[in-house]
Amino acid sequence: MVTVSAPGKVHLIGEHAVVYNEPAILAAVGLRCHVKAEKGKDPSKVRIVVRDGYESEHRVEELRELADKVDRLWSEGKEKGDFSEPFAFLKEDWKRASQAFAGKIMKTLGITEGFELEMWTTIPLGSGLGSSSALAVSMTQAISDLFRKDLSKEKVNDIAFTLEQYMHGTPSGADNAATAFGGMTWFQKGEGGPTIRSLAKEVPHSLENFVLVYAGKPEKSTGELVQMVAQLPEEKRNPLMRSIGEMVPSMLEAMKEKDYPTIKDVMNKTWDNLHALGLSTPNIDKIVSAVRALGGAAKGCGAVGGGVVLCYHEDKELLLKTLKELGFDPWEADLAVEGVRVDG
Ligand code: PMV
């Protein structure tokens, strides 16, 4: 038996722009997805238990066939430049994603024997905190460890990326990297594979006075929001993406120097760009206005369209109080936590 967990993540800067080859900085965040894997009584079956969710049992072939089907729908979507079909198929029954993940991991690692999985998470789903990446990474680690595949973190990350493709069409790969490696990560897509750089040495200190607040459930999934941005006219989208990318080195410098005025300025400018792409909601606007009025900074995170807002203010207590008075339930962000790990 093995139990593993992987953290969620938050973009300090660079969501969406990272899909267009711009760099991004992400921090693993202190909420985790847990997966316990063990050999079952019947080796021809896979049993999946989602705590407080559902329980299901499948023949091994059934899950491998499910993964074959999603692989086919995904490839067709890639060809068409439209992933509506695989997204609709996975949305039709929310349980399918974890089942397809299990099938894909078995296919990739050549596993033909069944097992039992129990999963639970503290990461709010579809919140911009990388709940699907944390699931992808922790399931990959748990199943591969159970069958003693002895994968490197890089390999776990590569497999998790293929699972993220099921969910998001053409994800950047930044979320699963942040979740797998943990800490703080510089990420940029590239022709020969992404650059994934740990910032542990450059930013050894903890970042304080950051607060997260949940602004509501997004109506669209990450994949749908990424697709919506892809369908915007290039002349509108590209300059906004480029301008986010250009701010990433300043963000890193400011983080190294603990230069909070610049961190705030960059966060607010980044948010202006994401907002201009049409990625906001009335609740996010309300939070951002209130935090800015205090002299702080705030930005929607991940795919946006709802989910969490990352806020900063030198006076954390004032920030928390203000957000509570607005009717939200903020919490202090624990940034740069450990990546995927074996807990037992
Ligand atoms: O909403 P999340 O946590 O899945 O984050 C999505 C981040 C994007 O940049 C919008 C997409 C990506 O693949 O990087």
XYZ file of C-alpha atoms and ligand atoms in Angstrom:
358
model
C 0.000 0.000 0.000
C 1.186 3.527 -0.682
C -0.249 6.941 0.156
C 0.984 10.025 -1.690
C -0.058 13.654 -1.871
C 0.548 16.550 -4.235
C -0.085 20.256 -3.641
C -2.190 22.733 -5.565
C -0.464 25.707 -7.184
C -0.977 29.370 -7.683
C 0.360 31.565 -10.486
C 2.165 34.599 -9.115
C 2.225 35.692 -12.733
C 1.798 34.236 -16.197
C -1.413 32.204 -16.421
C -2.850 32.114 -19.944
C 0.229 33.932 -21.317
C 2.218 30.752 -20.566
C 0.074 28.922 -23.136
C 1.468 31.416 -25.708
C 5.108 30.633 -24.835
C 5.559 33.435 -22.309
C 7.288 32.598 -18.993
C 5.346 32.171 -15.754
C 6.137 31.948 -12.052
C 4.131 29.503 -9.979
C 4.202 28.516 -6.335
C 2.988 25.238 -4.891
C 0.290 26.088 -2.373
C -0.486 24.427 0.948
C -3.609 22.466 0.009
C -3.145 18.879 -1.110
C -4.729 16.061 -3.079
C -4.168 12.629 -1.488
C -4.237 9.205 -3.142
C -3.953 5.855 -1.394
C -3.245 2.893 -3.695
C -3.271 -0.794 -2.812
C -3.619 -4.141 -4.516
C -7.231 -5.296 -4.511
C -8.749 -8.720 -3.867
C -9.609 -9.221 -7.537
C -6.648 -8.472 -9.874
C -8.974 -8.050 -12.855
C -10.726 -5.064 -11.243
C -9.919 -1.439 -10.437
C -11.869 0.081 -7.572
C -11.964 3.876 -7.230
C -13.223 5.533 -4.076
C -13.484 9.316 -3.914
C -14.057 10.259 -0.277
C -17.390 12.048 0.138
C -17.899 11.501 -3.597
C -18.426 8.117 -5.190
C -17.242 4.553 -5.342
C -16.986 2.527 -8.515
C -15.518 -0.699 -9.786
C -14.298 -1.426 -13.300
C -12.693 -4.177 -15.268
C -9.091 -3.295 -16.105
C -9.867 -3.403 -19.860
C -12.838 -1.096 -19.383
C -10.570 1.679 -18.073
C -7.933 1.106 -20.737
C -10.678 1.318 -23.383
C -11.973 4.520 -21.783
C -8.472 6.007 -22.042
C -8.277 4.845 -25.698
C -11.536 6.667 -26.378
C -10.381 9.905 -24.718
C -7.032 9.639 -26.556
C -8.938 9.370 -29.846
C -11.280 12.290 -29.047
C -8.286 14.375 -27.936
C -6.323 13.676 -31.164
C -9.368 14.553 -33.270
C -9.791 17.742 -31.222
C -6.145 18.652 -31.766
C -6.552 18.223 -35.508
C -9.700 20.385 -35.556
C -8.314 22.950 -33.108
C -11.464 22.389 -31.082
C -11.635 20.189 -27.995
C -15.378 20.574 -27.382
C -15.972 16.848 -27.925
C -13.517 15.415 -25.389
C -14.518 18.156 -22.928
C -18.219 17.316 -23.335
C -17.505 13.592 -22.976
C -15.629 14.112 -19.700
C -18.149 16.656 -18.416
C -21.117 14.353 -19.162
C -20.104 12.317 -16.120
C -17.651 14.006 -13.740
C -16.409 10.633 -12.523
C -14.962 9.839 -15.932
C -11.886 12.030 -15.576
C -10.367 10.051 -12.701
C -11.356 6.787 -14.404
C -9.736 7.876 -17.673
C -6.651 9.021 -15.734
C -6.346 5.540 -14.190
C -6.739 3.904 -17.620
C -4.121 6.174 -19.205
C -1.598 5.573 -16.400
C -2.080 1.808 -16.774
C -1.625 2.041 -20.549
C 1.497 4.190 -20.242
C 3.149 2.027 -17.598
C 2.045 -1.320 -19.061
C 0.014 -2.252 -15.977
C -2.491 -5.056 -16.562
C -3.373 -5.866 -12.957
C -6.098 -4.079 -11.035
C -5.833 -2.097 -7.799
C -7.826 0.020 -5.388
C -7.543 3.786 -5.122
C -8.916 6.050 -2.446
C -8.698 9.807 -3.070
C -9.445 12.941 -1.087
C -8.511 16.559 -1.562
C -8.548 19.909 0.193
C -8.067 21.820 -3.085
C -11.343 23.406 -4.214
C -12.152 22.025 -7.675
C -11.980 24.308 -10.710
C -10.643 27.150 -8.600
C -7.444 28.049 -10.454
C -5.451 26.160 -7.830
C -4.533 23.250 -10.072
C -6.863 20.642 -8.572
C -6.676 18.515 -11.741
C -2.858 18.709 -11.863
C -2.615 17.662 -8.250
C -4.911 14.711 -9.006
C -2.939 13.816 -12.153
C 0.412 13.954 -10.361
C -0.682 12.144 -7.208
C -2.508 9.376 -9.112
C 0.532 8.830 -11.355
C 2.897 8.688 -8.379
C 0.632 6.417 -6.341
C -0.087 3.873 -9.098
C 3.523 3.766 -10.312
C 4.835 3.339 -6.752
C 2.336 0.561 -6.061
C 3.708 -1.366 -9.061
C 7.309 -0.429 -8.162
C 7.947 1.422 -11.414
C 10.457 3.666 -9.661
C 9.738 6.717 -11.812
C 11.724 9.934 -11.561
C 9.794 13.093 -10.719
C 10.408 14.188 -14.319
C 8.679 11.058 -15.628
C 5.760 11.468 -13.185
C 5.451 15.029 -14.434
C 5.517 13.897 -18.103
C 2.727 11.374 -17.553
C 0.674 13.876 -15.529
C 0.975 16.274 -18.461
C -0.744 13.752 -20.751
C -3.591 13.544 -18.187
C -3.815 17.329 -18.080
C -4.238 17.239 -21.860
C -7.432 15.212 -21.342
C -8.805 17.968 -19.140
C -7.495 21.079 -20.844
C -6.782 20.248 -24.494
C -3.434 21.946 -24.924
C -2.291 22.891 -21.414
C 1.053 24.604 -20.987
C 2.344 21.974 -18.573
C 3.128 24.618 -15.949
C 0.505 23.436 -13.461
C 1.649 19.822 -13.332
C 5.294 20.929 -13.070
C 4.526 23.244 -10.129
C 2.606 20.443 -8.447
C 5.177 17.719 -9.107
C 8.309 19.669 -8.184
C 6.817 21.987 -5.543
C 8.419 25.150 -4.178
C 8.506 28.057 -6.583
C 8.941 27.399 -10.303
C 9.888 29.421 -13.364
C 8.185 27.761 -16.339
C 8.334 28.422 -20.055
C 7.254 26.239 -22.959
C 9.858 25.618 -25.635
C 10.404 23.732 -28.882
C 12.552 21.026 -27.339
C 10.466 20.792 -24.147
C 9.725 23.262 -21.385
C 12.162 25.101 -19.154
C 11.310 24.200 -15.562
C 13.547 26.016 -13.092
C 13.280 25.807 -9.343
C 13.562 29.252 -7.763
C 14.538 27.818 -4.369
C 18.018 29.356 -4.509
C 16.984 32.677 -6.038
C 14.070 33.190 -3.654
C 15.031 31.290 -0.496
C 12.841 33.372 1.810
C 9.109 32.848 2.302
C 6.686 35.268 0.725
C 4.455 36.756 3.366
C 1.158 38.628 3.522
C -0.387 36.830 0.553
C -3.996 35.859 0.993
C -6.272 33.665 -1.121
C -9.991 34.167 -1.410
C -12.541 32.059 -3.257
C -14.675 34.191 -5.557
C -17.115 31.495 -6.692
C -17.416 28.465 -8.911
C -16.395 29.124 -12.531
C -19.069 28.410 -15.093
C -16.499 27.238 -17.613
C -13.693 24.713 -17.184
C -10.011 25.570 -17.678
C -10.064 23.916 -21.099
C -13.098 25.935 -22.169
C -11.566 29.201 -20.904
C -8.246 28.501 -22.664
C -10.239 27.761 -25.819
C -12.225 30.993 -25.401
C -8.971 32.978 -25.213
C -7.618 31.107 -28.262
C -10.671 32.231 -30.219
C -10.088 35.934 -29.481
C -8.670 37.979 -32.374
C -4.881 37.683 -32.374
C -4.387 41.452 -32.560
C -6.254 41.778 -29.266
C -4.821 38.743 -27.499
C -1.141 38.700 -28.457
C -0.071 42.143 -27.185
C -1.748 41.459 -23.821
C 0.029 38.115 -23.522
C 3.362 39.623 -24.523
C 2.996 42.396 -21.993
C 2.357 39.836 -19.207
C 5.453 37.908 -20.320
C 7.569 41.059 -20.256
C 6.664 41.643 -16.612
C 7.785 38.179 -15.443
C 11.530 39.007 -15.067
C 10.612 42.135 -13.023
C 8.425 39.965 -10.815
C 11.319 37.587 -10.193
C 13.716 40.441 -9.395
C 11.159 41.958 -7.032
C 10.637 38.609 -5.314
C 14.393 38.161 -4.864
C 14.704 41.642 -3.361
C 11.447 41.463 -1.349
C 10.501 44.598 -3.253
C 6.782 44.544 -2.397
C 5.821 47.832 -4.127
C 7.003 46.313 -7.442
C 5.345 42.957 -6.673
C 2.050 44.803 -6.126
C 2.454 46.899 -9.248
C 3.177 43.827 -11.393
C 0.259 41.878 -9.896
C -2.144 44.730 -10.600
C -0.891 45.266 -14.155
C -1.080 41.539 -14.851
C -4.645 41.529 -13.666
C -5.515 44.474 -15.917
C -4.326 42.412 -18.877
C -6.236 39.270 -17.870
C -9.306 41.412 -17.290
C -8.939 42.911 -20.756
C -9.075 39.360 -22.158
C -12.585 39.057 -20.685
C -11.518 36.862 -17.763
C -13.359 38.203 -14.766
C -16.574 37.911 -12.828
C -18.538 40.451 -10.746
C -17.193 38.853 -7.535
C -13.572 39.061 -8.694
C -14.096 42.704 -9.719
C -15.518 43.420 -6.259
C -12.539 41.819 -4.496
C -9.959 43.498 -6.744
C -11.525 46.964 -6.270
C -11.639 46.583 -2.494
C -8.021 45.392 -2.245
C -6.779 48.100 -4.579
C -8.667 50.726 -2.583
C -6.613 49.635 0.448
C -3.404 50.125 -1.524
C -2.911 46.384 -2.051
C -2.788 44.126 -5.088
C -5.086 41.380 -6.328
C -5.345 39.101 -9.323
C -7.568 36.248 -10.442
C -5.656 32.962 -10.728
C -5.341 30.086 -13.174
C -7.975 29.973 -15.879
C -9.919 32.642 -13.912
C -13.642 32.783 -14.841
C -14.238 32.419 -11.068
C -12.089 30.507 -8.602
C -9.563 32.122 -6.309
C -8.086 35.595 -6.180
C -4.516 36.091 -4.915
C -4.273 39.231 -2.809
C -1.364 41.035 -1.195
C -1.195 43.797 1.373
C 1.533 44.701 3.864
C -1.135 44.721 6.562
C -2.436 41.166 6.281
C -4.921 41.547 9.147
C -6.508 44.562 7.461
C -6.676 42.633 4.188
C -8.351 39.629 5.836
C -10.803 41.863 7.691
C -11.732 43.796 4.550
C -12.368 40.622 2.561
C -14.457 39.129 5.379
C -16.526 42.307 5.573
C -17.227 41.911 1.857
C -18.756 38.509 2.663
C -15.873 36.248 1.565
C -13.874 33.684 3.471
C -10.169 34.461 2.851
C -7.200 32.486 4.156
C -3.495 33.151 4.414
C -1.610 31.579 1.482
C 1.064 29.052 2.359
C 3.341 29.414 -0.682
C 6.189 27.269 -2.045
C 5.327 24.060 -0.175
C 6.750 20.605 -0.960
C 5.791 18.952 -4.271
C 4.482 15.418 -4.698
C 5.585 13.172 -1.838
C 5.038 9.754 -0.373
C 3.219 10.107 2.928
C 3.092 6.471 3.880
O -7.261 26.979 -13.699
P -6.054 26.112 -13.605
O -5.603 25.889 -12.211
O -6.260 24.813 -14.340
O -4.849 26.894 -14.345
C -4.854 27.118 -15.741
C -3.650 27.905 -16.185
C -3.658 28.339 -17.661
O -2.483 29.106 -17.884
C -4.867 29.190 -17.988
C -3.647 27.157 -18.598
C -2.325 26.401 -18.704
O -2.358 25.321 -19.281
O -1.270 26.898 -18.262
